[in-house]
PDB file of C-alpha atoms in Angstrom:
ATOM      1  CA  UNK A  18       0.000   0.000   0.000  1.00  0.00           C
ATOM      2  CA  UNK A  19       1.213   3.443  -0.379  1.00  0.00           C
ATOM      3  CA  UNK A  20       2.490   5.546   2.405  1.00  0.00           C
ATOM      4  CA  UNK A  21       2.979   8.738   3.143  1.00  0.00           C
ATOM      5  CA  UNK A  22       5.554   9.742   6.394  1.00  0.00           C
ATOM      6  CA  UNK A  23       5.308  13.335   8.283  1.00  0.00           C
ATOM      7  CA  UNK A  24       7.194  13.920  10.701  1.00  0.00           C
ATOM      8  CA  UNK A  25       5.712  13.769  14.297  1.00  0.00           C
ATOM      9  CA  UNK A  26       6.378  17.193  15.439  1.00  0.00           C
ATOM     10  CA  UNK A  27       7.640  20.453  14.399  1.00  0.00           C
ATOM     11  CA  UNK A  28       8.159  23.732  16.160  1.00  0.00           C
ATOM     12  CA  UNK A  29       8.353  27.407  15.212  1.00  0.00           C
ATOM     13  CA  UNK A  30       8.532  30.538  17.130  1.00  0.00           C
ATOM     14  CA  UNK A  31       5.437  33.334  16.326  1.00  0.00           C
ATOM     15  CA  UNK A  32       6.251  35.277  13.250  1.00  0.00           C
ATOM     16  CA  UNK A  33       8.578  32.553  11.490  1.00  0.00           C
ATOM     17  CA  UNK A  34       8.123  30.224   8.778  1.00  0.00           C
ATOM     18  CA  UNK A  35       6.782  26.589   9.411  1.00  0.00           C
ATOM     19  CA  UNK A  36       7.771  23.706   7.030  1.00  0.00           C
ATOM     20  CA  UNK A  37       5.775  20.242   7.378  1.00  0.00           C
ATOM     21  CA  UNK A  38       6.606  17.667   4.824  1.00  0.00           C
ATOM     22  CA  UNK A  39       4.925  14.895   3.729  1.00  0.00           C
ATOM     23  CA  UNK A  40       7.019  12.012   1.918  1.00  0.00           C
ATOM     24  CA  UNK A  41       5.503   8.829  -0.244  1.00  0.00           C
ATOM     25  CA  UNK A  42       7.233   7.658  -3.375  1.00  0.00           C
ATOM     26  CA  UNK A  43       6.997   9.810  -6.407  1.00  0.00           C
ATOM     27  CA  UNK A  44       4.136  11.918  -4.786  1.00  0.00           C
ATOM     28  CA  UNK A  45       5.064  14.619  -6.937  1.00  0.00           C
ATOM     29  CA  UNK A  46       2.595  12.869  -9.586  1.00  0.00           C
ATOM     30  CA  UNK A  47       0.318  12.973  -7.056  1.00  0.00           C
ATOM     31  CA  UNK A  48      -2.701  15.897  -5.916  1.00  0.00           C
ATOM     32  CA  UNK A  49      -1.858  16.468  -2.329  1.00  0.00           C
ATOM     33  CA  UNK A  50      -4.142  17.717   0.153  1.00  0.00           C
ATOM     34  CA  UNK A  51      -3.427  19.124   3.723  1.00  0.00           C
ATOM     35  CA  UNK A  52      -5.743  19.186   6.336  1.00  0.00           C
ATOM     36  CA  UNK A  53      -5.561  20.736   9.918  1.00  0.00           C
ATOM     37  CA  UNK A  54      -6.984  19.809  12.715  1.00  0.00           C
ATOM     38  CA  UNK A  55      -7.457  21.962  16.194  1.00  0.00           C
ATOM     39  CA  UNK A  56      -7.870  19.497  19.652  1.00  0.00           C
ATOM     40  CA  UNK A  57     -11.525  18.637  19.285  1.00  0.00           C
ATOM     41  CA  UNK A  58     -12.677  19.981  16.400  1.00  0.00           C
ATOM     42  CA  UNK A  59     -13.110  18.285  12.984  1.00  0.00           C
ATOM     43  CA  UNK A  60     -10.510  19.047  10.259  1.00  0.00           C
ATOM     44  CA  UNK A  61     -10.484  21.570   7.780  1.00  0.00           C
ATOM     45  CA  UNK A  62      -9.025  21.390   4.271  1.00  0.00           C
ATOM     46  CA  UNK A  63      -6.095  24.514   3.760  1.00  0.00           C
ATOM     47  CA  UNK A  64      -4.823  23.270   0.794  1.00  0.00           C
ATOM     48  CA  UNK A  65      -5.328  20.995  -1.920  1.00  0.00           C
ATOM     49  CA  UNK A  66      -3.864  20.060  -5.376  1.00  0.00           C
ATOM     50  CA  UNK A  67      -0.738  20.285  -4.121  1.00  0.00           C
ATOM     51  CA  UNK A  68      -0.599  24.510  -3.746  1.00  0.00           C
ATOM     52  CA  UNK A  69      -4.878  26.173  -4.040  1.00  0.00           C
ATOM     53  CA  UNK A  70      -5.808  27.627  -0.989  1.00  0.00           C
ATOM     54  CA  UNK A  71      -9.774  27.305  -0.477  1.00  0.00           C
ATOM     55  CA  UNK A  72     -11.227  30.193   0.381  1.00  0.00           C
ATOM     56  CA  UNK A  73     -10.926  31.516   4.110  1.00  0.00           C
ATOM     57  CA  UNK A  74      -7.847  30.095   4.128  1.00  0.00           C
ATOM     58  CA  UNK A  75      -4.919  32.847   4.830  1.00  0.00           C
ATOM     59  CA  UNK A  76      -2.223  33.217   2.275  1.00  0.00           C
ATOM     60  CA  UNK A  77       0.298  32.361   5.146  1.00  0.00           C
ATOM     61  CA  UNK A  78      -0.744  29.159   4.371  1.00  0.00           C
ATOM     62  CA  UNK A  79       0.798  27.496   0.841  1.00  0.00           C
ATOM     63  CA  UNK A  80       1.954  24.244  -0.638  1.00  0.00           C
ATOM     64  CA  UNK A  81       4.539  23.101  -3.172  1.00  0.00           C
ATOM     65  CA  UNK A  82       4.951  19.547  -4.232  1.00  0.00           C
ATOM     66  CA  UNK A  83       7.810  17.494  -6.426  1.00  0.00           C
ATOM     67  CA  UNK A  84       9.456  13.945  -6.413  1.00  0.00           C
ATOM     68  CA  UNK A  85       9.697  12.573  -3.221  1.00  0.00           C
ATOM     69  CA  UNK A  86       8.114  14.952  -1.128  1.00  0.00           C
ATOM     70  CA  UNK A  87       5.147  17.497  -0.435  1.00  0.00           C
ATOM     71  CA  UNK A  88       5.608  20.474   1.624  1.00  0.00           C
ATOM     72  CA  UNK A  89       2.750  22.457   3.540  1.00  0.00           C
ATOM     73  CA  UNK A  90       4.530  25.929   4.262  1.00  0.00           C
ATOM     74  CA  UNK A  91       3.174  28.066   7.097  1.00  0.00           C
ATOM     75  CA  UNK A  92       4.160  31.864   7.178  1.00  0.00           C
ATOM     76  CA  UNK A  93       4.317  34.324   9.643  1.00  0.00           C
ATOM     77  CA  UNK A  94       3.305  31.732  12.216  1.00  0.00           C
ATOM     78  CA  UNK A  95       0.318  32.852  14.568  1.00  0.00           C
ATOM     79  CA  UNK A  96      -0.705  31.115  17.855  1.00  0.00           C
ATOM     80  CA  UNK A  97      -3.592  29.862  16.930  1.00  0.00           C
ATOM     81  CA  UNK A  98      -2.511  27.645  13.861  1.00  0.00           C
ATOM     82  CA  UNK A  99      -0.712  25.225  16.523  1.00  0.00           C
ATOM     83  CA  UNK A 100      -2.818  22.170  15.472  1.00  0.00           C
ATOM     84  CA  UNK A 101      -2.302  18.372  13.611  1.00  0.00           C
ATOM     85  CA  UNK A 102      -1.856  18.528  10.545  1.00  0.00           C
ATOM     86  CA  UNK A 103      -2.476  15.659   7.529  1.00  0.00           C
ATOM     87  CA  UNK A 104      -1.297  15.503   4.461  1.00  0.00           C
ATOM     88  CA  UNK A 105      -3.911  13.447   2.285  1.00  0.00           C
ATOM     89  CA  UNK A 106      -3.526  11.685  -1.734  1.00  0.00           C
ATOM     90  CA  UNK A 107      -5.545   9.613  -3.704  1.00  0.00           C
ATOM     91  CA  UNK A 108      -3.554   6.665  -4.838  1.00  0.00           C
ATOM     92  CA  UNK A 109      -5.094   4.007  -6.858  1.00  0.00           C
ATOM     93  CA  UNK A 110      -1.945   2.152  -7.629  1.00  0.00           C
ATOM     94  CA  UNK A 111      -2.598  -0.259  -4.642  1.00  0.00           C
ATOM     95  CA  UNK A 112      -6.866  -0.150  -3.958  1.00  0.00           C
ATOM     96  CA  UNK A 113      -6.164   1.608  -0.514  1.00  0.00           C
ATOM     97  CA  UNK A 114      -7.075   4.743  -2.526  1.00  0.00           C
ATOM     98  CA  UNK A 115      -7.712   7.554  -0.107  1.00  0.00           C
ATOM     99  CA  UNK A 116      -4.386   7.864   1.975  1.00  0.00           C
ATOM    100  CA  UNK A 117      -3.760   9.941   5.142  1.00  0.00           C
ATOM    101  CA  UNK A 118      -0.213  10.981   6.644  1.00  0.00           C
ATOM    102  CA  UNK A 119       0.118  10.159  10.023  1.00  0.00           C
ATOM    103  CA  UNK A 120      -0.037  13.296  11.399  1.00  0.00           C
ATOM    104  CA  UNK A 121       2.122  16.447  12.392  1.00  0.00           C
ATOM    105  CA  UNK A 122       1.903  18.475  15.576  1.00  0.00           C
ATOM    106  CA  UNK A 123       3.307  22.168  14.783  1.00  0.00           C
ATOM    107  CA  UNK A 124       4.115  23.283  18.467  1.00  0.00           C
ATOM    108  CA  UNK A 125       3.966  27.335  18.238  1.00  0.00           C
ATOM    109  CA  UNK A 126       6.388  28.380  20.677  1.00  0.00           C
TER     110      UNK A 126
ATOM    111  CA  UNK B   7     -23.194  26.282   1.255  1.00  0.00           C
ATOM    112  CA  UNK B   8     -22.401  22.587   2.459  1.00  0.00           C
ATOM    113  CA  UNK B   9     -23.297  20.988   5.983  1.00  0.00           C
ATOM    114  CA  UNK B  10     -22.734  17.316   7.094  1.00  0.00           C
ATOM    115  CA  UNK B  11     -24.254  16.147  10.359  1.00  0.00           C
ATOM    116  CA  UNK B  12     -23.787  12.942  11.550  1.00  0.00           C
ATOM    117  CA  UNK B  13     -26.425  11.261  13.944  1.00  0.00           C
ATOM    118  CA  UNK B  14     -26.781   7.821  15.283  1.00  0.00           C
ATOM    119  CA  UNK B  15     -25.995   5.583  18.568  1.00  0.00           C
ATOM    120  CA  UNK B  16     -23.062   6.654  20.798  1.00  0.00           C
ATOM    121  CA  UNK B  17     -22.332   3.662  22.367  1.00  0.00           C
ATOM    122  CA  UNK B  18     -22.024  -0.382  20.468  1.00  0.00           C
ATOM    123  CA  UNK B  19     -21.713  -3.205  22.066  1.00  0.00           C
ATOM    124  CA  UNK B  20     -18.974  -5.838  20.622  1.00  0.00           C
ATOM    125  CA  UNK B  21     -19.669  -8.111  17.837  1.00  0.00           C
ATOM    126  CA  UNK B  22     -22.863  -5.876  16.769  1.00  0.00           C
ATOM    127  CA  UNK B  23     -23.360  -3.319  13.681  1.00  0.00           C
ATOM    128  CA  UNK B  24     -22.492   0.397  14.282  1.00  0.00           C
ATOM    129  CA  UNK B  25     -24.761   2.586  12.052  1.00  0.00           C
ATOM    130  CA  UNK B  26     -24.226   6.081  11.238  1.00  0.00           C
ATOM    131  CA  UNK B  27     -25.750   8.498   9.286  1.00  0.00           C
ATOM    132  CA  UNK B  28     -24.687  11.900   7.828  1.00  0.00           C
ATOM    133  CA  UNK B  29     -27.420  14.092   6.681  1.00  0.00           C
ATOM    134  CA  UNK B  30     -26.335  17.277   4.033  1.00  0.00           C
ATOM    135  CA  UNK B  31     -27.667  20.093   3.688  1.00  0.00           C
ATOM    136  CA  UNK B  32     -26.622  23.466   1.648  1.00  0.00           C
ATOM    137  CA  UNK B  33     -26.840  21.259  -1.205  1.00  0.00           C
ATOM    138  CA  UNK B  34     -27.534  18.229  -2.722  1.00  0.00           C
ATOM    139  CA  UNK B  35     -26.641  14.537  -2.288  1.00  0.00           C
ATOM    140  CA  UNK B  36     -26.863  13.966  -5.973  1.00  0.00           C
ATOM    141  CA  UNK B  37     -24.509  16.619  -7.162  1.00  0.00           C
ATOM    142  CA  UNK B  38     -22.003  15.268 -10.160  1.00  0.00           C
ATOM    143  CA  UNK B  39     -19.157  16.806  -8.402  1.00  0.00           C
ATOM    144  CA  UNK B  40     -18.987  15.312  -5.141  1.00  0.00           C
ATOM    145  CA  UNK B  41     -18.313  11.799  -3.533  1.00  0.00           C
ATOM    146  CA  UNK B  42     -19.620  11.461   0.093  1.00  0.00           C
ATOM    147  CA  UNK B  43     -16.530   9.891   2.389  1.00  0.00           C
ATOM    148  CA  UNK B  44     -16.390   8.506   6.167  1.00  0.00           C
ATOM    149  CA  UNK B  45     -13.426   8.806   7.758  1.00  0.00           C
ATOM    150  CA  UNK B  46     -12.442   7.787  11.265  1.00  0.00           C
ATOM    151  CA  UNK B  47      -9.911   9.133  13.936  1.00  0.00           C
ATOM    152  CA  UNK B  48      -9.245   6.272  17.299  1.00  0.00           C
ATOM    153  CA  UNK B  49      -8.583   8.542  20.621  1.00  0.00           C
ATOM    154  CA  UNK B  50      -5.560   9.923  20.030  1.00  0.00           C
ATOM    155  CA  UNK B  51      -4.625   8.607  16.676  1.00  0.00           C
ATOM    156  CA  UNK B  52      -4.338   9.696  12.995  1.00  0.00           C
ATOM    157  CA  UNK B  53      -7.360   9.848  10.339  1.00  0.00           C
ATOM    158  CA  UNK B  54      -8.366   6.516   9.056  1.00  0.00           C
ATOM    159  CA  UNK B  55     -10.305   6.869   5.692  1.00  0.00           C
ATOM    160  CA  UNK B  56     -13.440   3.866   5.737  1.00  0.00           C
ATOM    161  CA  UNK B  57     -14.834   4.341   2.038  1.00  0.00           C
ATOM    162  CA  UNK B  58     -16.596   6.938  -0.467  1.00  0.00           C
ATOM    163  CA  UNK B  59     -19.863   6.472  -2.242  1.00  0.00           C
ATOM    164  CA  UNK B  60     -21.344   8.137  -5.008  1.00  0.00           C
ATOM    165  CA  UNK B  61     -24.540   9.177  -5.768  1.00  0.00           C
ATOM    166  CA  UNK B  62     -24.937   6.634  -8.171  1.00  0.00           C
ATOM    167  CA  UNK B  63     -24.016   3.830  -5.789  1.00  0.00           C
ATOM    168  CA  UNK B  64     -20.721   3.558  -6.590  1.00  0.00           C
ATOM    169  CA  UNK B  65     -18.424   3.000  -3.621  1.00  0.00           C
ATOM    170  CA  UNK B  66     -14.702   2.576  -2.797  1.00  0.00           C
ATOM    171  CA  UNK B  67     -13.570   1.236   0.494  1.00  0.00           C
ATOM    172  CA  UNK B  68     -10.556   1.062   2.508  1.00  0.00           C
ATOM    173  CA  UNK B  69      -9.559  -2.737   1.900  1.00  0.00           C
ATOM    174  CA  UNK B  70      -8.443  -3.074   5.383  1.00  0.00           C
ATOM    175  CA  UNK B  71     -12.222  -2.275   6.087  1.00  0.00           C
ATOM    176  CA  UNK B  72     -14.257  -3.886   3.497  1.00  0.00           C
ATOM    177  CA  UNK B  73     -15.286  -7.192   4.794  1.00  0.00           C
ATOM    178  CA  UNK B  74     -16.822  -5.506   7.346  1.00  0.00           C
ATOM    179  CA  UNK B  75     -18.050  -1.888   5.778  1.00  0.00           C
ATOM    180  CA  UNK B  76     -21.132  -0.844   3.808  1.00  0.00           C
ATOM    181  CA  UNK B  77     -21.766   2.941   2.664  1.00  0.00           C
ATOM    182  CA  UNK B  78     -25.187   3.666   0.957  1.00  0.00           C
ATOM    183  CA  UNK B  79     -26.809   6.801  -0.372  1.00  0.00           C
ATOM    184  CA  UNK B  80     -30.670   7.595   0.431  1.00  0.00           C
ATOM    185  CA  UNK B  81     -30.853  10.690  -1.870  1.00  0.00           C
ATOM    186  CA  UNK B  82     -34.526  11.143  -1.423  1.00  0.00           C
ATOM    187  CA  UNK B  83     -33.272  11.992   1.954  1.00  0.00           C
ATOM    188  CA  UNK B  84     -30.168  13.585   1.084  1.00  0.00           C
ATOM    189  CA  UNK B  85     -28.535  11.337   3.321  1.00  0.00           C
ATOM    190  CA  UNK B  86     -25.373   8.696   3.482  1.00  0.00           C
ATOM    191  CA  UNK B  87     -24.902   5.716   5.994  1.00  0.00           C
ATOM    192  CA  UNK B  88     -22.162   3.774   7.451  1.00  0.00           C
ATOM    193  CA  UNK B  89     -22.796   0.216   8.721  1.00  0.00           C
ATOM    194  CA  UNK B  90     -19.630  -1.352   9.843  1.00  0.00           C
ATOM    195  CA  UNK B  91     -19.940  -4.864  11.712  1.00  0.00           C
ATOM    196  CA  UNK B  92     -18.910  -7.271  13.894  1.00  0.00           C
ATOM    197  CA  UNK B  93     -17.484  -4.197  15.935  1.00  0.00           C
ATOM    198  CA  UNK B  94     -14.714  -4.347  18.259  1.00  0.00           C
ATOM    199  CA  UNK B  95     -12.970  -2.025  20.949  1.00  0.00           C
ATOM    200  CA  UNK B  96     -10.880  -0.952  18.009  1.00  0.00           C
ATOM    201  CA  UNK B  97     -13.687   0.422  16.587  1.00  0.00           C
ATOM    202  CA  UNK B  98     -13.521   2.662  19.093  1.00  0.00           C
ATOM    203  CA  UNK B  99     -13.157   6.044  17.207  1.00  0.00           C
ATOM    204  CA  UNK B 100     -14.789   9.421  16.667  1.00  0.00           C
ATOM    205  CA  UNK B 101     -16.491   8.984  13.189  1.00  0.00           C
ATOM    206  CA  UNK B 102     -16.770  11.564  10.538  1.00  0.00           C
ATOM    207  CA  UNK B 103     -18.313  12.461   7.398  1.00  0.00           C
ATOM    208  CA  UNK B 104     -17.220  14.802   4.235  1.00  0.00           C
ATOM    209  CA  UNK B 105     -18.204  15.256   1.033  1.00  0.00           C
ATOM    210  CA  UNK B 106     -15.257  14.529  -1.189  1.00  0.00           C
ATOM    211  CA  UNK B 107     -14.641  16.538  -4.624  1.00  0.00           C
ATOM    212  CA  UNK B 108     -14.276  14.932  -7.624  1.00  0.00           C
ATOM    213  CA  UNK B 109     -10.857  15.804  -9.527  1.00  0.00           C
ATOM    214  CA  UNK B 110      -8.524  14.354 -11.948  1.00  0.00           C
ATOM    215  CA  UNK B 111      -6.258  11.732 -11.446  1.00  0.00           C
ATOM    216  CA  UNK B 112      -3.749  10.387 -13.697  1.00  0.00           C
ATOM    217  CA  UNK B 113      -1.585   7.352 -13.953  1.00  0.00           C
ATOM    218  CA  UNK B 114      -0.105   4.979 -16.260  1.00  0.00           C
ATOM    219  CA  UNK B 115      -0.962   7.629 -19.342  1.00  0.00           C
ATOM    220  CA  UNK B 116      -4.723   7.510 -18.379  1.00  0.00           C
ATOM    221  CA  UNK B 117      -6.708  10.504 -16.527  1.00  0.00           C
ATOM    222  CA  UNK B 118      -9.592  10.322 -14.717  1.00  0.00           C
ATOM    223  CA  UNK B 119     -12.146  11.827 -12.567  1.00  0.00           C
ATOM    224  CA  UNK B 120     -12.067  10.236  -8.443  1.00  0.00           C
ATOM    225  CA  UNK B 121     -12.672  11.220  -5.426  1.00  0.00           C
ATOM    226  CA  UNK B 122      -9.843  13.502  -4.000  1.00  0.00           C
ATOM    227  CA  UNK B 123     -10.586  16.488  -1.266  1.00  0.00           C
ATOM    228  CA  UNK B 124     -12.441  16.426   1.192  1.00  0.00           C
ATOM    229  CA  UNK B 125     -13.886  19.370   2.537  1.00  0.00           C
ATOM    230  CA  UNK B 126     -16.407  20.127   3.984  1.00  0.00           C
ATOM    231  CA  UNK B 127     -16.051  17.965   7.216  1.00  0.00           C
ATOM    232  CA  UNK B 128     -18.722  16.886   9.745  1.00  0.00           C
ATOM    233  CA  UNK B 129     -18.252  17.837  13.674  1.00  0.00           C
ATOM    234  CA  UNK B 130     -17.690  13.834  14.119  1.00  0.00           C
ATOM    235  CA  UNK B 131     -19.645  11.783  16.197  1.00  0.00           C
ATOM    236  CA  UNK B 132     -17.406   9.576  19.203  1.00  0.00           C
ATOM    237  CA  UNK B 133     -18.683   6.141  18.790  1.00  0.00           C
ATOM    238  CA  UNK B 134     -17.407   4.119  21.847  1.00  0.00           C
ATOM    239  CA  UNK B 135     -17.388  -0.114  21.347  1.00  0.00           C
ATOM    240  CA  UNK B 136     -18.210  -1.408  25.198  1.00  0.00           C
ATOM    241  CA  UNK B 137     -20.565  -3.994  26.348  1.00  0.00           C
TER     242      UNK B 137
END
């Protein structure tokens, strides 16, 4: 099955840049998604196809994806976007299809 | 614009059926554009994607899952439903429905349209697997 790997944690003081990467093999042919995901609430899409922004979503928050790896970058960090975040592909090369990362905590410090 | 609910029992008792249902509203269940996903999350875990379903009927389901999952549509109601069976403590999870948007895909030279995004998101229902 395909897999995509994030790291378990990252952490970023306010006002700097946060990177969270998501890797799976060749997933640069691949739409990725991100998701994040605040303690008890439900998640909420912030980008998808690898680099749109839905709307609502602050242009702090962007995407870039090639080869190996898919990268959710998170400017001018705030507080409030400490959260989990997922990175998210449809893959039908092995009939698991939808497939999540396992997760990234971005600690704001 | 969209709204998922999902309703249904809070508590399942092993070996039995845990039924869920997601009710939309802001638009409608028959839409050509959208696929209508569960997707589960165990206390403290990651997001575990259960299946997709289509308007039509059509469904795709986690394989890990699929002995034991069925997704239908009810677009009369404009509603979807999860029955997953012979439930365990594993099961244990807070349960959530999305609509998923329909996008390209391509592989192997071909394109074509599946289920990718999902937004918008239910507020997820905790279903807890206890006798």
């Amino acid at each position: 099955s395909y897999v995509l790997t994030q790291p378990p944690s990252v952490s970023v003081a306010p006002g700097q840049t946060a990177r969270i990467t998501c890797g799976g093999n060749n997933i640069g042919s691949k739409s990725v998604h991100w998701y994040q995901q605040k303690p008890g609430q439900a998640p909420v899409l912030v980008v998808y196809d690898d680099s749109d922004r839905p709307s609502g979503i602050p242009e702090r928050f962007s995407g870039s994806n090639s080869g190996n790896t898919a990268t959710l970058t998170i400017s001018r960090v705030e507080a409030g976007d400490e959260a989990d975040y997922y990175c998210q592909v449809w893959d039908s090369s092995s009939d698991h299809f939808v497939v999540f990362g396992g997760g990234t905590k971005l600690t704001v410090l | 614009q969209l709204q998922l609910q999902e309703s249904g029992p809070g508590l399942v008792k092993p070996s039995e059926t845990l039924s869920l249902t997601c009710t939309v509203s802001g638009g409608s269940i028959s839409s050509s554009s959208y696929y209508w996903g569960w997707i589960r999350q165990p206390p403290g875990k990651g997001l575990e994607w259960i299946g997709s379903i289509y308007y039509s009927g059509s469904t795709y389901y986690n394989p890990s899952l699929k002995s034991r999952v069925t997704i239908s549509v009810d677009t009369s109601k404009n509603q979807f439903s999860l029955k997953l069976s012979s439930v365990t403590a594993a099961d244990t999870a807070v349960y959530y429905c999305a609509s998923q948007y329909e996008a390209g895909y391509c592989s192997g030279g071909s394109c074509y349209l599946v289920p990718q995004r999902f937004d918008p998101w239910g507020q997820g229902t905790l279903v807890t697997v206890s006798s």
